[in-house]
Amino acid sequence: MLSNLNKEQQRAVTHTDGPILILAGAGSGKTRVLTHKVGYLITEKKISAHEILMVTFTNKAAKEMKNRIQNLLTSTLSSPKTTHYMHTIPLPFAGTYHALCAKILRREGKYLGISENFVIYDSNDQKDLIKQAMLELDISIKQNHPNAVHSLISQAKNELIHPAEYDQYARGPFQKIVAAIYHRYQLLLDKNSALDFDDLLMRTVDVFQKYPEILQKYNKQYRYILVDEYQDTNQAQYVLTKLLAKHWHNICVVGDASQSIYSWRGANFRNILNFKSDFPAVIIFNLEQNYRSTQNILDAAFAGISKNTSHPILKLWTDNRNGEKVAVSETRNEQTEALTIL
């Protein structure tokens, strides 16, 4: 289980109880650490898969983690006597925040008046519904672009701001218009027994905050929670994660503030900085050995990113060769940039 991990990775995997922050540089094997930690919990700590929750940001990443966990458990536990058992061994939930929340709302949404058969609207469905709301309110689609309206409504939901609350935050004529559209848009969603992607997060937080007994049920079930790319969590995901970890405090988050790229969709890299104040007993591990790049690339990246003062900076190193020197090339536009790289 641990033989293909370096020393710091082994320490991060085998320390299981209490809050854990793993600062993982690019190419440092964070997925390997997460999947091995799940394998270690199941094989060595004898934790039921039902009690483990693993959350990531994309379906592709979730699928990769499931496959790795399955392969790891199979290779670790399989023997002539256990092969049949391995075909039926349950795996922990490993999925996106949205998949987790959809699963919870199918069961618990009834407490908020949400049908268990609700449909999930994608971005095109949402924009069509926004246009319908604007038509019903006699608001010009030409003067108020539906994409801009959608963006502000999504931002509000990611900040856990409901339609009734948005009025007090609206500043300027356009946001005042969006406030009216937000109200009508949400009514149309309810009428259609539909939720948008942002609702999945916001309404799950609503259930947990309004019905503590439901939160307690999930608190007790998920003894161990692992979160990937924690620097990319928005406010709704941040609050949801803290709620889920409220009982056991066995939460392990992995991330690197230097790799935060989703601020445009509400991600707040400070969530990873706040982890130490949210969970004062946290143990921190730094994964700084890189397996992907040459040392010249790592040194060039560090020369730039080390100028940041807003968050801890990892000093990556590698056993790989120094490699070619980094070349700087200026191009006319993004198309020629791509062709130059190719």
Tab-separated table of C-alpha atoms in Angstrom, residues 10 34 53 64 90 101 111 153 181 213 236 263 269-270 283 292 299 312 319 323 329 333:
chain	number	residue	atom	x	y	z
A	10	GLN	CA	3.378	8.199	3.416
A	34	LEU	CA	-5.946	10.820	-1.800
A	53	LEU	CA	-16.802	10.722	1.444
A	64	GLU	CA	-10.266	8.463	-12.215
A	90	PRO	CA	-18.425	-1.401	-1.985
A	101	CYS	CA	-25.898	17.408	-3.406
A	111	TYR	CA	-38.414	18.996	3.576
A	153	ILE	CA	-27.849	35.087	-10.416
A	181	ILE	CA	-35.626	38.623	-12.768
A	213	GLU	CA	-31.479	16.382	12.523
A	236	ALA	CA	-21.520	27.481	-0.894
A	263	SER	CA	-12.166	33.006	-9.165
A	269	PHE	CA	-8.434	30.628	-2.574
A	270	ARG	CA	-8.641	32.097	0.933
A	283	ILE	CA	-1.879	18.967	10.811
A	292	ARG	CA	6.079	15.779	-13.894
A	299	ASP	CA	12.832	26.985	-10.900
A	312	PRO	CA	2.261	29.982	1.419
A	319	ASP	CA	14.831	13.990	-9.191
A	323	GLY	CA	16.254	19.710	-18.774
A	329	SER	CA	8.342	33.721	-26.747
A	333	ASN	CA	-2.568	36.257	-30.268
